[in-house]
Tab-separated table of C-alpha atoms in Angstrom:
chain	number	residue	atom	x	y	z
A	1152	MET	CA	50.963	63.603	161.555
A	1153	PRO	CA	51.037	65.514	164.718
A	1154	THR	CA	50.797	69.410	164.786
A	1155	ALA	CA	52.722	72.058	166.650
A	1156	LEU	CA	51.907	75.686	167.043
A	1157	ILE	CA	54.892	77.949	167.856
A	1158	THR	CA	54.548	81.646	168.867
A	1159	GLY	CA	57.640	83.975	168.176
A	1160	ALA	CA	58.647	81.322	165.568
A	1161	THR	CA	61.073	83.459	163.300
A	1162	ALA	CA	64.150	83.605	165.593
A	1163	GLY	CA	65.856	82.204	168.798
A	1164	ILE	CA	64.281	79.528	170.715
A	1165	GLY	CA	61.096	79.628	168.542
A	1166	ALA	CA	62.976	78.986	165.455
A	1167	ALA	CA	64.874	76.258	167.174
A	1168	PHE	CA	61.752	74.658	168.301
A	1169	ALA	CA	60.352	74.774	164.711
A	1170	ASP	CA	63.601	73.225	163.321
A	1171	ARG	CA	63.452	70.408	166.002
A	1172	LEU	CA	59.852	69.655	165.621
A	1173	ALA	CA	59.961	69.608	161.743
A	1174	ALA	CA	62.745	67.263	162.089
A	1175	ASP	CA	60.589	65.077	164.425
A	1176	GLY	CA	57.853	64.913	161.770
A	1177	PHE	CA	55.483	67.633	162.967
A	1178	SER	CA	53.547	69.802	160.750
A	1179	LEU	CA	53.897	73.275	161.873
A	1180	VAL	CA	51.882	76.393	162.654
A	1181	LEU	CA	54.251	79.402	162.811
A	1182	VAL	CA	53.128	82.489	164.410
A	1183	ALA	CA	54.808	85.974	164.611
A	1184	ARG	CA	54.332	89.449	163.610
A	1185	ASP	CA	56.326	89.527	160.390
A	1186	GLY	CA	54.686	87.591	157.689
A	1187	LYS	CA	57.629	87.877	155.409
A	1188	ARG	CA	60.094	86.193	157.751
A	1189	LEU	CA	57.478	83.647	158.778
A	1190	ALA	CA	57.225	82.532	154.975
A	1191	GLU	CA	61.153	82.392	154.716
A	1192	VAL	CA	61.066	80.150	157.941
A	1193	ALA	CA	58.621	77.793	156.442
A	1194	GLU	CA	60.427	77.651	153.128
A	1195	ARG	CA	63.511	76.742	154.786
A	1196	LEU	CA	61.983	74.171	156.959
A	1197	ARG	CA	60.498	72.640	153.735
A	1198	LEU	CA	63.705	72.419	152.154
A	1199	ARG	CA	65.674	71.063	155.104
A	1200	HIS	CA	63.107	68.681	156.525
A	1201	GLY	CA	60.187	68.398	153.984
A	1202	ALA	CA	58.040	69.839	156.754
A	1203	ALA	CA	54.584	71.337	155.976
A	1204	SER	CA	54.239	74.742	157.561
A	1205	GLU	CA	51.172	77.036	157.939
A	1206	VAL	CA	51.948	80.607	158.584
A	1207	LEU	CA	49.920	82.801	160.596
A	1208	ALA	CA	51.051	86.463	160.991
A	1209	ALA	CA	49.524	87.862	164.277
A	1210	ASP	CA	50.484	90.504	166.693
A	1211	LEU	CA	49.674	88.981	170.222
A	1212	VAL	CA	49.445	91.973	171.994
A	1213	THR	CA	46.373	93.037	170.090
A	1214	GLU	CA	42.920	91.536	170.457
A	1215	GLU	CA	42.789	90.872	166.695
A	1216	GLY	CA	46.058	88.894	166.810
A	1217	LEU	CA	45.092	86.931	169.986
A	1218	GLU	CA	41.683	85.878	168.677
A	1219	ALA	CA	43.156	84.625	165.236
A	1220	VAL	CA	45.658	82.299	167.001
A	1221	GLU	CA	42.931	81.195	169.596
A	1222	ARG	CA	40.636	80.188	166.673
A	1223	ARG	CA	43.416	78.160	165.064
A	1224	LEU	CA	44.177	76.451	168.428
A	1225	ARG	CA	40.609	75.366	168.725
A	1226	GLU	CA	40.732	73.643	165.541
A	1227	GLY	CA	43.225	71.208	167.263
A	1228	VAL	CA	47.055	70.958	167.764
A	1229	ASP	CA	49.038	68.278	169.585
A	1230	LEU	CA	51.696	70.737	171.004
A	1231	LEU	CA	51.689	74.478	171.827
A	1232	VAL	CA	54.816	76.582	172.452
A	1233	ASN	CA	54.019	79.755	173.887
A	1234	ASN	CA	57.472	81.428	173.144
A	1235	ALA	CA	56.797	84.975	171.941
A	1236	GLY	CA	58.313	87.738	174.375
A	1237	PHE	CA	60.492	90.603	174.613
A	1238	GLY	CA	62.285	92.731	177.284
A	1239	HIS	CA	63.172	96.336	178.209
A	1240	PRO	CA	66.684	97.831	178.409
A	1241	GLY	CA	65.719	100.301	181.255
A	1242	HIS	CA	64.859	100.048	184.941
A	1243	PHE	CA	61.290	99.979	185.804
A	1244	LEU	CA	60.589	103.667	186.598
A	1245	ASP	CA	62.219	104.483	183.157
A	1246	VAL	CA	59.910	102.454	181.044
A	1247	PRO	CA	56.731	104.080	179.824
A	1248	ALA	CA	53.546	102.259	181.457
A	1249	GLU	CA	52.048	101.324	178.093
A	1250	GLN	CA	55.287	99.278	177.144
A	1251	GLU	CA	55.089	97.577	180.598
A	1252	VAL	CA	51.411	96.795	180.053
A	1253	ARG	CA	52.176	95.394	176.364
A	1254	MET	CA	54.876	93.056	178.087
A	1255	LEU	CA	52.290	91.668	180.632
A	1256	ARG	CA	49.852	91.288	177.781
A	1257	LEU	CA	52.186	89.328	175.735
A	1258	HIS	CA	53.705	87.333	178.538
A	1259	CYS	CA	50.777	86.962	180.548
A	1260	GLU	CA	47.362	87.430	178.983
A	1261	ALA	CA	48.560	85.745	175.793
A	1262	VAL	CA	50.241	82.654	177.400
A	1263	LEU	CA	46.780	82.331	179.524
A	1264	ARG	CA	44.228	82.630	176.543
A	1265	LEU	CA	46.193	80.480	174.196
A	1266	THR	CA	46.715	77.844	176.640
A	1267	LEU	CA	43.141	77.901	177.419
A	1268	ALA	CA	42.196	77.893	173.855
A	1269	ALA	CA	44.307	74.540	173.290
A	1270	LEU	CA	43.801	72.447	176.268
A	1271	PRO	CA	40.108	71.432	176.145
A	1272	GLY	CA	40.714	69.731	172.771
A	1273	MET	CA	43.804	68.054	174.160
A	1274	ARG	CA	42.036	67.083	177.250
A	1275	GLU	CA	39.085	65.624	175.034
A	1276	ARG	CA	41.630	63.453	173.089
A	1277	ASP	CA	43.696	62.656	176.093
A	1278	ARG	CA	46.882	63.714	174.583
A	1279	GLY	CA	48.932	66.795	173.835
A	1280	ALA	CA	51.310	69.246	175.590
A	1281	VAL	CA	51.968	72.982	176.131
A	1282	ILE	CA	55.367	74.473	176.466
A	1283	ASN	CA	55.141	78.030	178.210
A	1284	VAL	CA	58.425	79.489	177.722
A	1285	ALA	CA	59.548	81.501	180.819
A	1286	SER	CA	63.038	82.391	182.120
A	1287	VAL	CA	65.510	81.726	184.784
A	1288	ALA	CA	64.754	85.432	185.664
A	1289	ALA	CA	61.626	84.018	187.125
A	1290	PHE	CA	63.542	82.891	190.219
A	1291	PHE	CA	65.139	86.304	190.734
A	1292	THR	CA	63.990	90.005	191.180
A	1293	ARG	CA	64.561	92.089	188.345
A	1294	GLY	CA	61.528	94.436	187.383
A	1295	SER	CA	58.431	93.529	185.657
A	1296	TYR	CA	60.289	90.970	183.130
A	1297	SER	CA	61.064	88.669	186.097
A	1298	ALA	CA	57.740	89.208	187.771
A	1299	SER	CA	55.876	88.297	184.366
A	1300	LYS	CA	57.944	85.196	183.810
A	1301	ALA	CA	57.325	84.073	187.652
A	1302	TRP	CA	53.748	84.279	186.743
A	1303	VAL	CA	54.202	81.985	183.665
A	1304	VAL	CA	56.033	79.350	185.869
A	1305	SER	CA	53.252	79.672	188.654
A	1306	PHE	CA	50.487	79.280	186.045
A	1307	SER	CA	52.128	76.442	184.209
A	1308	GLU	CA	52.486	74.390	187.296
A	1309	SER	CA	49.102	75.211	188.450
A	1310	VAL	CA	47.696	74.011	185.097
A	1311	ALA	CA	49.881	70.989	184.968
A	1312	ALA	CA	48.442	70.029	188.302
A	1313	GLU	CA	44.979	70.277	187.045
A	1314	MET	CA	45.926	67.908	184.075
A	1315	ALA	CA	47.136	65.386	186.488
A	1316	GLY	CA	45.769	61.880	185.665
A	1317	THR	CA	45.530	62.676	181.932
A	1318	ARG	CA	47.988	62.302	179.157
A	1319	VAL	CA	48.285	66.139	178.608
A	1320	ARG	CA	51.342	67.821	179.912
A	1321	VAL	CA	52.017	71.412	180.679
A	1322	MET	CA	55.616	72.686	181.277
A	1323	ALA	CA	57.325	75.952	181.905
A	1324	LEU	CA	60.753	76.162	180.266
A	1325	CYS	CA	63.145	78.394	182.099
A	1326	PRO	CA	66.386	79.145	180.250
A	1327	GLY	CA	68.983	81.431	181.158
A	1328	PHE	CA	70.892	83.632	178.774
A	1329	VAL	CA	70.426	82.452	175.182
A	1330	ARG	CA	72.339	83.599	172.219
A	1331	THR	CA	69.360	85.090	170.209
A	1332	GLU	CA	68.118	88.315	168.796
A	1333	PHE	CA	66.335	88.977	172.165
A	1334	HIS	CA	68.935	91.261	173.722
A	1335	GLU	CA	69.781	93.055	170.713
A	1336	ARG	CA	66.097	93.787	169.752
A	1337	ALA	CA	65.675	95.083	173.282
A	1338	SER	CA	68.796	97.374	173.116
A	1339	MET	CA	70.141	95.552	176.229
A	1340	ASP	CA	73.934	95.811	177.035
A	1341	THR	CA	75.174	92.168	177.418
A	1342	SER	CA	78.830	92.989	177.891
A	1343	GLY	CA	78.602	92.241	181.671
A	1344	ILE	CA	77.303	88.741	181.123
A	1345	PRO	CA	79.974	86.106	181.731
A	1346	GLY	CA	80.731	83.994	178.746
A	1347	PHE	CA	80.075	80.739	180.552
A	1348	LEU	CA	76.505	81.809	181.233
A	1349	TRP	CA	75.434	81.656	177.430
A	1350	LEU	CA	73.485	78.815	176.075
A	1351	SER	CA	72.565	77.883	172.567
A	1352	ALA	CA	68.985	77.793	171.503
A	1353	GLU	CA	69.327	74.332	170.028
A	1354	ASN	CA	70.622	72.915	173.409
A	1355	VAL	CA	67.660	74.530	175.209
A	1356	VAL	CA	65.189	72.995	172.940
A	1357	ARG	CA	66.954	69.707	173.177
A	1358	GLU	CA	66.768	69.655	176.946
A	1359	ALA	CA	63.227	70.911	176.859
A	1360	MET	CA	61.901	68.267	174.655
A	1361	ARG	CA	63.787	65.679	176.987
A	1362	ASP	CA	62.178	67.101	180.059
A	1363	LEU	CA	58.756	67.211	178.383
A	1364	ALA	CA	58.892	63.496	177.651
A	1365	ARG	CA	59.844	62.850	181.319
A	1366	GLY	CA	56.848	64.669	182.721
A	1367	VAL	CA	58.886	67.546	184.217
A	1368	ARG	CA	56.685	70.539	185.027
A	1369	VAL	CA	59.590	73.226	185.241
A	1370	SER	CA	62.452	72.576	182.918
A	1371	ILE	CA	65.575	74.532	183.749
A	1372	PRO	CA	68.144	73.857	180.893
A	1373	ASP	CA	71.863	73.290	181.799
A	1374	LEU	CA	73.270	72.190	185.186
A	1375	ARG	CA	74.844	75.648	185.669
A	1376	TYR	CA	71.408	77.325	185.840
A	1377	LYS	CA	70.008	74.466	187.911
A	1378	ALA	CA	72.591	75.244	190.322
A	1379	LEU	CA	72.192	78.976	190.286
A	1380	VAL	CA	68.510	78.442	190.980
A	1381	ARG	CA	69.029	76.212	193.757
A	1382	VAL	CA	71.628	78.647	195.252
A	1383	GLY	CA	69.235	81.629	194.597
A	1384	ARG	CA	66.448	80.030	196.702
A	1385	LEU	CA	68.767	79.982	199.669
A	1386	LEU	CA	69.782	83.654	199.324
A	1387	PRO	CA	67.926	86.716	200.881
A	1388	LEU	CA	66.032	88.664	198.240
A	1389	THR	CA	67.930	91.861	198.776
A	1390	LEU	CA	71.113	90.039	197.984
A	1391	ILE	CA	69.547	88.405	194.890
A	1392	GLY	CA	68.384	91.701	193.695
A	1393	GLN	CA	71.917	93.210	194.000
A	1394	VAL	CA	73.376	90.257	191.980
A	1395	SER	CA	70.793	90.769	189.453
A	1396	ARG	CA	71.706	94.243	188.860
A	1397	ARG	CA	75.414	93.415	188.541
A	1398	ILE	CA	74.983	90.697	186.092
A	1399	GLY	CA	71.951	92.101	184.156
A	1400	ARG	CA	68.385	91.044	183.040
């Protein structure tokens, strides 16, 4: 039975990945800070799919948390989903430096270290995959969140190129606005986001798994966002910044 480790597994895209992979016959390692919520998710997956789930409560912005998940990955998994993340409601100059550093540690250092912990075993077995959850914000200019997600995309593409010629796949997943707890937990005002831009976590995961099977290195779920990214690449950065400020993060 294949094993998948998912960070940020208690809600949103992470929970949708857990549900999909449990239905597909994976045993799961569920990672998040809240051990109680992890246990609830594991029980729900057991009742719904008969899935075996290991829970690992860990805060990935701490050295202790990172090391705990690294150790588990070195024991061997078939799929790693680096999904944990958060955002800030304010502008760059309004956010305390320590909070920006926490974001970079979670979005960049944790993704790098966990990917590095998982890949040697996958390469040795010549099978496995890593999905690094970035954001469509990676292609636009809006503070350190966009910058950190752009790093995730570039990093994933680079590692995917290094895995060429093997059966190990690495993919950056770049969803747009998804109806999850993300914006509420970040105290973000979403009233300016047009309704047609919202996606469901389940559809994002379905497209992600399809793209992974096809060998896609950067997955942008939904035709609307694919079009937005293509148009965005043709526009001046100053105009993109203005649009980003109007719509939101």
